[in-house]
Short mmCIF file of C-alpha atoms in Angstrom, two decimals:
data_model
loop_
_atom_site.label_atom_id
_atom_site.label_comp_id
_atom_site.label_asym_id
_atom_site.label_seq_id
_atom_site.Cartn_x
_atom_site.Cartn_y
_atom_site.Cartn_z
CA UNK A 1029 0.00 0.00 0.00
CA UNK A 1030 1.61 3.27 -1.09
CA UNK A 1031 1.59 5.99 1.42
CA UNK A 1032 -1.09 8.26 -0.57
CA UNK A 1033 -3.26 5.36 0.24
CA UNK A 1034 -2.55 5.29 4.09
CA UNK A 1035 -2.55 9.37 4.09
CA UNK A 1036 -6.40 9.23 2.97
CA UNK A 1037 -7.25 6.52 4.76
CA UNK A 1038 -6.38 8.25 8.10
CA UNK A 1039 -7.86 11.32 6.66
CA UNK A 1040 -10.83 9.25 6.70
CA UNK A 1041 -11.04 7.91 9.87
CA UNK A 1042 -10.53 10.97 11.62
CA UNK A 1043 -13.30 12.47 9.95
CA UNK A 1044 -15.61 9.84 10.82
CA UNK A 1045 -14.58 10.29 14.33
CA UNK A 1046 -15.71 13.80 14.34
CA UNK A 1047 -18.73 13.69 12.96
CA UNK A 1048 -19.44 10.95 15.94
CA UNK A 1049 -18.66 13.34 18.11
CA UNK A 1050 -20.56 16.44 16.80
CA UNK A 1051 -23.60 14.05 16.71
CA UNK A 1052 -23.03 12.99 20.27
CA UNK A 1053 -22.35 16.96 21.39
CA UNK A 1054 -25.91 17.56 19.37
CA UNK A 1055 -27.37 14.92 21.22
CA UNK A 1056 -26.45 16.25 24.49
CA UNK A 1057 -27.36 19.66 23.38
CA UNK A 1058 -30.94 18.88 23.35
CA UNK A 1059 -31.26 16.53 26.33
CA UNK A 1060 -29.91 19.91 27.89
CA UNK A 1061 -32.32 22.60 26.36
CA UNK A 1062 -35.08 19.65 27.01
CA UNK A 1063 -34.18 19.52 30.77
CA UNK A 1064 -33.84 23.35 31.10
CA UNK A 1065 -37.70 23.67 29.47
CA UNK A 1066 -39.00 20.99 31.84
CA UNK A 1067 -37.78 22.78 34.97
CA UNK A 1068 -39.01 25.99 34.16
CA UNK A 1069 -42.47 24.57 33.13
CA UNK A 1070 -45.34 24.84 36.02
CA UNK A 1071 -45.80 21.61 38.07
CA UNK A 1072 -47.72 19.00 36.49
CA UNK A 1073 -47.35 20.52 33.08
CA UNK A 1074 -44.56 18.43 30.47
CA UNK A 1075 -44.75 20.11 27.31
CA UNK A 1076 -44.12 17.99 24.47
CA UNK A 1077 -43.20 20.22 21.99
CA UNK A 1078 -41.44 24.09 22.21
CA UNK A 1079 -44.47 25.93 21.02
CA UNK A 1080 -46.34 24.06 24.07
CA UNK A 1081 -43.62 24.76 26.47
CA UNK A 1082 -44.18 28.74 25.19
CA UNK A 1083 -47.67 28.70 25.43
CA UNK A 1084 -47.45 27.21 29.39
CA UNK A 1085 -45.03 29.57 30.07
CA UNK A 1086 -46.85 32.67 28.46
CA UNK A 1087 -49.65 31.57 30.95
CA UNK A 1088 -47.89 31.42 34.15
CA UNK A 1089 -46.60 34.73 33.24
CA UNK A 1090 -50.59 35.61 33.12
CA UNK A 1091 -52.06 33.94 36.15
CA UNK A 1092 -49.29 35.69 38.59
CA UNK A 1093 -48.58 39.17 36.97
CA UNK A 1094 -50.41 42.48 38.15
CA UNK A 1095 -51.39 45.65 36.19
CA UNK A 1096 -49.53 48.52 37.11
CA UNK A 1097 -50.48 49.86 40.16
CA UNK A 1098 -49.73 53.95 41.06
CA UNK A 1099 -47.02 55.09 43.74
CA UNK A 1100 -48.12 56.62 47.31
CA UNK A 1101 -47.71 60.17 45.50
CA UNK A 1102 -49.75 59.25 42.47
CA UNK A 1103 -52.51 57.92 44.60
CA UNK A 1104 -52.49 61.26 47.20
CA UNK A 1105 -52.85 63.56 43.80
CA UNK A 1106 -55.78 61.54 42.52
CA UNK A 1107 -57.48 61.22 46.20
CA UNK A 1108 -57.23 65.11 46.95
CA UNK A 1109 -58.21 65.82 43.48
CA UNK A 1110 -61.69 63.63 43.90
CA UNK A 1111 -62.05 64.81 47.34
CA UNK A 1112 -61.44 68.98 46.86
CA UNK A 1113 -61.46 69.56 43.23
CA UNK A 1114 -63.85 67.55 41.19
CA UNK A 1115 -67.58 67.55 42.12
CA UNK A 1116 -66.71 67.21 46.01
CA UNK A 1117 -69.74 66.26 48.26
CA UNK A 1118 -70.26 67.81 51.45
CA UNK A 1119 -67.78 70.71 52.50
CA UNK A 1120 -65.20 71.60 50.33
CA UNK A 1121 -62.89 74.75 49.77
CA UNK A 1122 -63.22 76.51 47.13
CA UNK A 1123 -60.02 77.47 45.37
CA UNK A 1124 -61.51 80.58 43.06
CA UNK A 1125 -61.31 84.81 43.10
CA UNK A 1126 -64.07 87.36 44.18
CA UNK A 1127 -62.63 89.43 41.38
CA UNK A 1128 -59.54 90.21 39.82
CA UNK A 1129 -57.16 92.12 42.00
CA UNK A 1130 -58.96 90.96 45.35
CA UNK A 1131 -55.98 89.50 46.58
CA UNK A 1132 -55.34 86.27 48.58
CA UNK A 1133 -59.04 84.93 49.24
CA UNK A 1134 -60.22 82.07 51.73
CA UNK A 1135 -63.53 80.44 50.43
CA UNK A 1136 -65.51 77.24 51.23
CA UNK A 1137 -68.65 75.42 50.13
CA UNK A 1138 -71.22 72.87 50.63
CA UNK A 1139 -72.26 70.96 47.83
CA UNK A 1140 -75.14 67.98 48.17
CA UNK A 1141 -76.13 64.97 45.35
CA UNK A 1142 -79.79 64.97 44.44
CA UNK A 1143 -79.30 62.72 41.51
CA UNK A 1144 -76.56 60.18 39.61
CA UNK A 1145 -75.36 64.03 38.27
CA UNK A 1146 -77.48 66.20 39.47
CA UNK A 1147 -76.70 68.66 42.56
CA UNK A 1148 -76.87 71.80 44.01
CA UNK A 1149 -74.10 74.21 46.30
CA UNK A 1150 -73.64 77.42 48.10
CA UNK A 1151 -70.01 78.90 48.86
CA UNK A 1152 -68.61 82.40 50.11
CA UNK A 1153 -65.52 83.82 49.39
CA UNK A 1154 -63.67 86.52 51.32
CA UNK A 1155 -60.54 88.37 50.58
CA UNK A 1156 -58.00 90.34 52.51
CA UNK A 1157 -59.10 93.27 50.48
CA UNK A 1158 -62.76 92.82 52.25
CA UNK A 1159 -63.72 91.47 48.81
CA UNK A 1160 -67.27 88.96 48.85
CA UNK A 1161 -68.72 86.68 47.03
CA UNK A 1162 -71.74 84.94 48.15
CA UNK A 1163 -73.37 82.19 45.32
CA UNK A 1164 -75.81 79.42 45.12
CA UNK A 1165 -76.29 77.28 41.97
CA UNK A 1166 -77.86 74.10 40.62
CA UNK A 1167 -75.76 72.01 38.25
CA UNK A 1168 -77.27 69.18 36.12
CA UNK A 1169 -74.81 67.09 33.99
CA UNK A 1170 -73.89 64.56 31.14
CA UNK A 1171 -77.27 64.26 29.79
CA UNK A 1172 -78.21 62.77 26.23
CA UNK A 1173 -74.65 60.30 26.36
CA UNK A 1174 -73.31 63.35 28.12
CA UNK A 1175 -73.46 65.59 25.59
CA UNK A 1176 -75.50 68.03 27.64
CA UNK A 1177 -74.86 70.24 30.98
CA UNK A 1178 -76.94 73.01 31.95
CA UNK A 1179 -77.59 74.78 35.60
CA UNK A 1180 -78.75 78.47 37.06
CA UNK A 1181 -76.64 80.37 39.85
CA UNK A 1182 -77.77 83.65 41.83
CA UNK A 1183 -75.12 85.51 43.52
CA UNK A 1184 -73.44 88.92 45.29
CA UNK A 1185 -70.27 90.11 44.93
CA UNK A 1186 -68.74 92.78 46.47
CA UNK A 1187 -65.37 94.45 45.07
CA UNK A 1188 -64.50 97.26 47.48
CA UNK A 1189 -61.22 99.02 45.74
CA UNK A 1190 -61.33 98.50 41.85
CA UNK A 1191 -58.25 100.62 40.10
CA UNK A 1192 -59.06 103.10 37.20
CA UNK A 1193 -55.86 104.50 35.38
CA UNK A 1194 -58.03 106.30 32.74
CA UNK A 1195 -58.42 105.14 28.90
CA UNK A 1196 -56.21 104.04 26.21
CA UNK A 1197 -52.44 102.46 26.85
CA UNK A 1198 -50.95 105.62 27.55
CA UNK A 1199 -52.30 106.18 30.69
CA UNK A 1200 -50.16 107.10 33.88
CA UNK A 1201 -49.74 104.54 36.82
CA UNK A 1202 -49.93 107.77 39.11
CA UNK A 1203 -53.69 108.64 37.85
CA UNK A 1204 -55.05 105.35 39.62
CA UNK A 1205 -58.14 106.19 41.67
CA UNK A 1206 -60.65 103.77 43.00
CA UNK A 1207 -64.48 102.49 42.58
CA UNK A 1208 -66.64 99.68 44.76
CA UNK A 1209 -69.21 98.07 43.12
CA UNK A 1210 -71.76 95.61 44.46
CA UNK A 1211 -73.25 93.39 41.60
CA UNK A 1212 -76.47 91.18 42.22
CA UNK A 1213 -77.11 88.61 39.39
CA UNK A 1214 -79.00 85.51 37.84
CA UNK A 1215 -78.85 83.23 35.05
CA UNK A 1216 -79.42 79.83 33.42
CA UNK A 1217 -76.78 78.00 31.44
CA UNK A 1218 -76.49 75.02 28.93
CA UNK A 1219 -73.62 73.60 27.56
CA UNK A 1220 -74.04 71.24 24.58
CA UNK A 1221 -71.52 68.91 22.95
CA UNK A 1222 -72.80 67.84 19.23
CA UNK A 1223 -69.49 65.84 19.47
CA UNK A 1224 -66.92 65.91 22.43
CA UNK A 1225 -64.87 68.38 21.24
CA UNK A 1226 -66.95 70.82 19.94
CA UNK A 1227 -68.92 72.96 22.93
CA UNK A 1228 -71.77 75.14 22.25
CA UNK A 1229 -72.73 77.37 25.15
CA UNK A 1230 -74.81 79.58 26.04
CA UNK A 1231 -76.90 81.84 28.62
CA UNK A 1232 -79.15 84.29 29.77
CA UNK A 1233 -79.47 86.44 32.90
CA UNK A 1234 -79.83 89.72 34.57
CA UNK A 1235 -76.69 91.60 36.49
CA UNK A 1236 -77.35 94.75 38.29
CA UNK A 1237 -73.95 96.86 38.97
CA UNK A 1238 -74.44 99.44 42.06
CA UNK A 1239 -71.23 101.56 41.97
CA UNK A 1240 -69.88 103.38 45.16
CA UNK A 1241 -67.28 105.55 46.53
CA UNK A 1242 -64.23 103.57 45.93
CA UNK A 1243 -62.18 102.54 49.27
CA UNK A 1244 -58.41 101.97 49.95
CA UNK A 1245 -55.00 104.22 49.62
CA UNK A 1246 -55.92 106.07 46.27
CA UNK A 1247 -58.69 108.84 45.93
CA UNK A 1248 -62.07 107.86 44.86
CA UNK A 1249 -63.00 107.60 41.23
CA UNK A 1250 -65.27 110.66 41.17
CA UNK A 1251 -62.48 113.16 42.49
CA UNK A 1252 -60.45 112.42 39.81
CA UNK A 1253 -62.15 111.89 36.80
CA UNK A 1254 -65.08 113.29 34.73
CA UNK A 1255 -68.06 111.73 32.46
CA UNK A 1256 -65.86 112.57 29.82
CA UNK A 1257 -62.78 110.59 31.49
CA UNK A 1258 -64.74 107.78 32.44
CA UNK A 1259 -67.83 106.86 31.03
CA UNK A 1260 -71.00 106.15 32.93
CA UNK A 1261 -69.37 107.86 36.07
CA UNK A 1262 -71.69 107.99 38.55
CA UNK A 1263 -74.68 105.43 36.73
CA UNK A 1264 -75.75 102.05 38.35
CA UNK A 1265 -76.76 100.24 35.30
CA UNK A 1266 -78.79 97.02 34.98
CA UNK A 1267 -78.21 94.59 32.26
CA UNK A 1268 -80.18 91.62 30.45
CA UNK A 1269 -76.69 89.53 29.80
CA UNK A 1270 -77.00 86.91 26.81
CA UNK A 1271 -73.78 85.35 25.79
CA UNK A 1272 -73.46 82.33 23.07
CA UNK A 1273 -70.03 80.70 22.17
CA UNK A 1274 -68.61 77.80 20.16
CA UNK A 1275 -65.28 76.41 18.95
CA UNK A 1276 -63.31 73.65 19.08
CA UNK A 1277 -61.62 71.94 22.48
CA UNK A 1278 -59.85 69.22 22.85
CA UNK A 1279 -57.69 69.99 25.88
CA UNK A 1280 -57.66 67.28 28.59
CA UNK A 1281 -58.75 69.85 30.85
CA UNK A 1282 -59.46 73.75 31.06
CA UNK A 1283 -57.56 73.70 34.65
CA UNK A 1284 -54.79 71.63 33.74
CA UNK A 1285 -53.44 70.13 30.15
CA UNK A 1286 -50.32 69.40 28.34
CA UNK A 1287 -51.51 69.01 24.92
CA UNK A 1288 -54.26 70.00 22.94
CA UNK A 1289 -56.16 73.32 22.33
CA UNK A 1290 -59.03 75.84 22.40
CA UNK A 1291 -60.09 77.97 19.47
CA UNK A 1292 -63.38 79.75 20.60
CA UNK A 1293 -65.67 82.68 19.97
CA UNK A 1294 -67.97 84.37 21.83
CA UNK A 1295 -71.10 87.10 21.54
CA UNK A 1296 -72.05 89.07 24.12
CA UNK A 1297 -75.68 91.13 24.40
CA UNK A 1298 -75.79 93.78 27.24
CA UNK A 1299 -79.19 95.27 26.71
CA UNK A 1300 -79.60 97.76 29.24
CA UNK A 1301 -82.45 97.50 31.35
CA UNK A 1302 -84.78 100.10 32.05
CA UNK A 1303 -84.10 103.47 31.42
CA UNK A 1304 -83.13 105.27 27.97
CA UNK A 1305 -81.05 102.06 27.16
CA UNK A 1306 -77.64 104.52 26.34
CA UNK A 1307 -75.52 101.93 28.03
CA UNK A 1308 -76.91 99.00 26.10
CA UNK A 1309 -73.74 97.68 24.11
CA UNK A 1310 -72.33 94.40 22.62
CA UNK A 1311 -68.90 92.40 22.38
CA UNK A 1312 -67.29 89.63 20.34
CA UNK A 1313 -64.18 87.66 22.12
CA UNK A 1314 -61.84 85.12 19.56
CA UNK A 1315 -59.31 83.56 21.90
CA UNK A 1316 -57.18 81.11 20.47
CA UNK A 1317 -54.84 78.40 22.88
CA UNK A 1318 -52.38 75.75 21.75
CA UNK A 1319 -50.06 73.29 24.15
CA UNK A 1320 -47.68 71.85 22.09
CA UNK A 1321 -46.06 68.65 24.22
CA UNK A 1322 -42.19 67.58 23.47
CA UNK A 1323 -40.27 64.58 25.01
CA UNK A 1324 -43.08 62.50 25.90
CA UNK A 1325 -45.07 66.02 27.61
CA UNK A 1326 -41.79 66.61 29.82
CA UNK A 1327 -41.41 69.89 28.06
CA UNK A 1328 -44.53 71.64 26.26
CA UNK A 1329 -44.83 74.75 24.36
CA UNK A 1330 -48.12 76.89 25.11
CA UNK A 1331 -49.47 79.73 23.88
CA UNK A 1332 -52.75 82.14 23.64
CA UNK A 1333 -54.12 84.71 21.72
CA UNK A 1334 -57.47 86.82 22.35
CA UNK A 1335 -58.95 89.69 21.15
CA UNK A 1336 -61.67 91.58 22.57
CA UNK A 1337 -64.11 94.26 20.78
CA UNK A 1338 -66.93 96.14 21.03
CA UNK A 1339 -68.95 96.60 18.34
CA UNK A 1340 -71.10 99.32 18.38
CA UNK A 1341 -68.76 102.18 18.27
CA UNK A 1342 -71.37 104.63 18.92
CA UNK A 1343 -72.82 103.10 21.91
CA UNK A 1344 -71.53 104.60 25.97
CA UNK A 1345 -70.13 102.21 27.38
CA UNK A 1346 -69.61 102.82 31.05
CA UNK A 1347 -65.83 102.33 32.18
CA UNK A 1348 -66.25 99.28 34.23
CA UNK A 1349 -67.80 97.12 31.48
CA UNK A 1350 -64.87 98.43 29.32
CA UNK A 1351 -62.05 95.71 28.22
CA UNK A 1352 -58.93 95.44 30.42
CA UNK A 1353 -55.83 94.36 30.24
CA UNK A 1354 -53.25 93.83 33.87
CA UNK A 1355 -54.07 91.08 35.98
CA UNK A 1356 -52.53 87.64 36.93
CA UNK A 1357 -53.27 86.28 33.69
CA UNK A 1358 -52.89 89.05 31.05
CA UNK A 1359 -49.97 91.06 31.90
CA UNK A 1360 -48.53 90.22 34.74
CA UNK A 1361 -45.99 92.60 35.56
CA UNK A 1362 -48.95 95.00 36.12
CA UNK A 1363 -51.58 96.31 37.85
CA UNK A 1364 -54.82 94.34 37.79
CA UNK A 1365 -57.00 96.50 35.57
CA UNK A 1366 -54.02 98.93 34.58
CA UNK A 1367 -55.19 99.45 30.75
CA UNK A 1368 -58.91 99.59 29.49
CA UNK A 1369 -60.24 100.80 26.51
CA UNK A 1370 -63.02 99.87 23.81
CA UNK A 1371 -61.19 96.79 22.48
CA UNK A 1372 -57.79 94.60 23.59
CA UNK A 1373 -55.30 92.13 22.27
CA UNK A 1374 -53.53 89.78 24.02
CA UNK A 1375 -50.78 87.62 23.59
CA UNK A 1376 -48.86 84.99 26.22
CA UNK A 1377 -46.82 82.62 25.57
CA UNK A 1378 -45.11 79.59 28.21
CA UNK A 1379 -41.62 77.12 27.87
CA UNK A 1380 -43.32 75.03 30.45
CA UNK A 1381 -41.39 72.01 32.32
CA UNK A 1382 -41.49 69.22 34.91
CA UNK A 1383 -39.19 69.17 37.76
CA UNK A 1384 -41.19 66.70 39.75
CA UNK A 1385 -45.07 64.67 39.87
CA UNK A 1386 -47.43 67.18 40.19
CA UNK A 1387 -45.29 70.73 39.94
CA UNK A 1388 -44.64 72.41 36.84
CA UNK A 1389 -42.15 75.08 36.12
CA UNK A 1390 -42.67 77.83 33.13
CA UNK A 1391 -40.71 81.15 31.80
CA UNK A 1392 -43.18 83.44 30.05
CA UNK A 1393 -43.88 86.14 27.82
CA UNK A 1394 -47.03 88.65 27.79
CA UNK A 1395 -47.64 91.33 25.33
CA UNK A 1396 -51.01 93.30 24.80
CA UNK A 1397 -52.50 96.52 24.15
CA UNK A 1398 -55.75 98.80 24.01
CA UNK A 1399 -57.58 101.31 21.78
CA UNK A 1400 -60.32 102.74 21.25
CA UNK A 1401 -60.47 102.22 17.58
CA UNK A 1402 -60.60 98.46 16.19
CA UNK A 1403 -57.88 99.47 13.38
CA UNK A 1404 -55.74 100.30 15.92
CA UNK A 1405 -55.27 96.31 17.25
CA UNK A 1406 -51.87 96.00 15.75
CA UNK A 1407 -48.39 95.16 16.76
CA UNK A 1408 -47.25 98.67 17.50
CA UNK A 1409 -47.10 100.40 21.23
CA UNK A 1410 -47.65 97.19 22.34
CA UNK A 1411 -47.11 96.93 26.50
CA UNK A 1412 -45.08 93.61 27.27
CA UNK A 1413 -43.41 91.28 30.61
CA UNK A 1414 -41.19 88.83 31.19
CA UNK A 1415 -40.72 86.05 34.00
CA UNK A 1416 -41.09 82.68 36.14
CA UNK A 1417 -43.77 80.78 37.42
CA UNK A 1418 -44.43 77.63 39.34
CA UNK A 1419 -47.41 75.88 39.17
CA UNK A 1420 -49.05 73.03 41.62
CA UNK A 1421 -51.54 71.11 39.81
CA UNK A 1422 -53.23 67.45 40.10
CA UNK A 1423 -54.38 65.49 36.68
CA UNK A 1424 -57.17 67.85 36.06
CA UNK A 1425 -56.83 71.38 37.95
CA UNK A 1426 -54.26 74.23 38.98
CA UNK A 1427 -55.22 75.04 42.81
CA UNK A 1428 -51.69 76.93 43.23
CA UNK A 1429 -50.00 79.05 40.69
CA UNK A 1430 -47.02 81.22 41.51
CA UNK A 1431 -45.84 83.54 38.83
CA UNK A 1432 -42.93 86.43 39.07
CA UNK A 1433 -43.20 89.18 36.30
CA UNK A 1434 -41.10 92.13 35.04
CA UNK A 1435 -42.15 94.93 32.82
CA UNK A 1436 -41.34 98.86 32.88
CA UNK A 1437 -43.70 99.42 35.79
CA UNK A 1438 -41.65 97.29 37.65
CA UNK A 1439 -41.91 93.35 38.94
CA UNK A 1440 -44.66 91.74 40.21
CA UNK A 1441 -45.68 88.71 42.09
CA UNK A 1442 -48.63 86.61 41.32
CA UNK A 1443 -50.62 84.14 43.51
CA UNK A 1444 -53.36 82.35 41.85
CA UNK A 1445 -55.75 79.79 42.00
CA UNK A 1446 -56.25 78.50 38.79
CA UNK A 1447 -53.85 78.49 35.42
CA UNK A 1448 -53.26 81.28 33.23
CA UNK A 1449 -54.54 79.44 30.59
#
């Protein structure tokens, strides 16, 4: 035998040796995956095949695993938002204003069930101002698949130390003077929902506006200003107030969203009544709102725009039903009431984020003005802020908003209870 003929034949024997011994590593391969399959398979269950060893895993994992359930803080938020916030029943605070520029206010309410959705509440409200608010309504809700909410209210309010500057955005911050005025009122209101995100309301009522001698550190309004200064001065006017709106909404909710928007109008009818009707009037609001959410909602960009006009130009319209711009959520950096005229624009706009569950943070941007002619609502003399805010809110409200403002009157704090927008 020549040795090319030994060469292959050892050649050939060592191959067949390792294919015996791939074929007895396979072997052992599977006896191993087998054995690892039956251990991990529940008692009394040996699978016979992979896809059955899958499926009887798959329903272990089933029979023993939980939804998600929220943390201690998630389940606080929710409970105080139920208990305070949303419908409460019994006594509840009430986290709201007598009227812009009262100042910190302490309220509470009763509210009592007299259906599935159905019920009716009183509250006061006092302020450190010796603002008042006394109110008692009926609310009815989610009717016809819940497209339909209507209710009445009858109230008092009594605003002690109202600021007048005078008209137009030039006015001085030194002309301030004060007014107190006692309003008595009534009304019925419906909102319907055609679809969810489209809300027609509406109402009807009468308001009765008694104005006095204005209290506080600045002079009353009547020894600084004339009939010709401020309109009405010295008339208590009674009004039949209709009001009808619609737009689009699909925010999450008015007191607290990260997403969505509003894009509404509204008509208002102040017909005068009794008397000569010179103080009978009416006024069209647009008012649009956007949250734009980035990273998941971590960050969110929001932003609103709203003009307000009257639209009979040759109409008196007393002072105190006039437009206004200054308040805790117009401009902030000034006075509440600091600029009125016959129409307004406003403009605001929010970097909002989330340092922690349940507490926003925002830097902000206001700009708005006033005229007395509608032409005039353009992007010139236009009064503006800048600053930081803080907000405390649960899924569906904003009891706690603090905001700091600076414009060229000076900085300003804000303490709210209720969002900007």
């Amino acid at each position: 035998m020549g040795p090319d003929r030994r060469s292959r034949i050892t050649v050939h024997k060592q191959m067949l040796r390792f294919q015996s011994v791939r074929r007895y590593a396979t072997l052992w391969s599977i006896f191993l995956v087998s054995g690892v399959l039956l251990a991990q398979a529940p008692p009394g269950v040996q699978p016979s095949s992979r896809e059955e060893s899958i499926a009887a895993q798959q329903a272990e994992k089933a029979r023993t695993s939980q939804p998600p359930q929220p943390d201690k803080a998630e389940r606080w938020i929710q409970r105080a938002e139920q208990t305070f916030l949303i419908d409460p029943s019994g006594f509840f605070p009430s986290f709201d204003s007598v009227y812009r520029g009262g100042g910190l206010t302490l309220g509470a309410g009763y509210r009592r069930f007299y259906g599935d959705n159905t019920f009716w509440q009183v509250r006061g409200l006092y302020s450190f101002s010796n603002y008042k608010l006394l109110e008692a309504a009926t609310v009815s809700k989610d009717h016809l698949d819940k497209r339909l909410t209507f209710g009445s209210r009858f109230g008092w309010r009594d605003a002690t130390q109202v600021a007048y500057y005078g008209l137009g955005i030039t006015s001085k911050e030194a002309d301030r003077a004060n007014f107190r005025f006692k309003e008595t009122y009534v009304d019925g209101n419906a909102v319907f929902r055609p679809v969810r995100w489209i809300p027609i309301k509406g109402s009807m009522g009468y308001e009765f506006w008694n104005i006095e001698k204005g209290t506080g550190d600045f002079p009353s309004i009547e020894e600084l200003y004339t009939p010709q200064t401020a309109p009405g001065l010295g008339a208590d006017v009674g009004y039949v107030h209709s009001q009808i709106s619609t737009g689009i909404d699909w925010r999450r909710s008015p007191g607290y969203t990260r997403s969505g928007g509003l894009y509404e109008v509204t008509f208002h009818d102040y017909h005068q009544a009794g008397g000569a009707g010179i103080y009978s009037f009416q006024k069209l609001n647009a008012e649009v709102i956007q949250h734009l959410p980035l990273l998941r909602e971590t960050w969110v960009l929001a932003g609103r725009a709203r003009m307000e006009t009257t639209l009979n130009d040759n109409n008196l319209i007393p002072y105190f039903m006039l437009p206004q711009l200054g308040s805790g959520d117009t401009l902030r950096a000034y006075a509440t009431d600091r600029f009125r005229d016959r129409h307004s624009l406003l403009m605001n706009a929010e970097f909002r984020w989330m340092p922690a569950l349940g507490w926003d943070m925002a830097l902000f941007y206001d700009a708005g003005k006033v005229t007395s002619r509608r032409g005039d609502l353009n992007f010139k003399q236009l009064k503006s802020d800048v600053g930081i805010g803080a907000r405390f809110h649960s899924i569906n409200a904003t009891p706690i908003r603090i905001d700091f403002a600076v414009g060229n009157e000076g900085w300003r704090l804000v303490l709210s209870g209720g969002p900007v927008f």
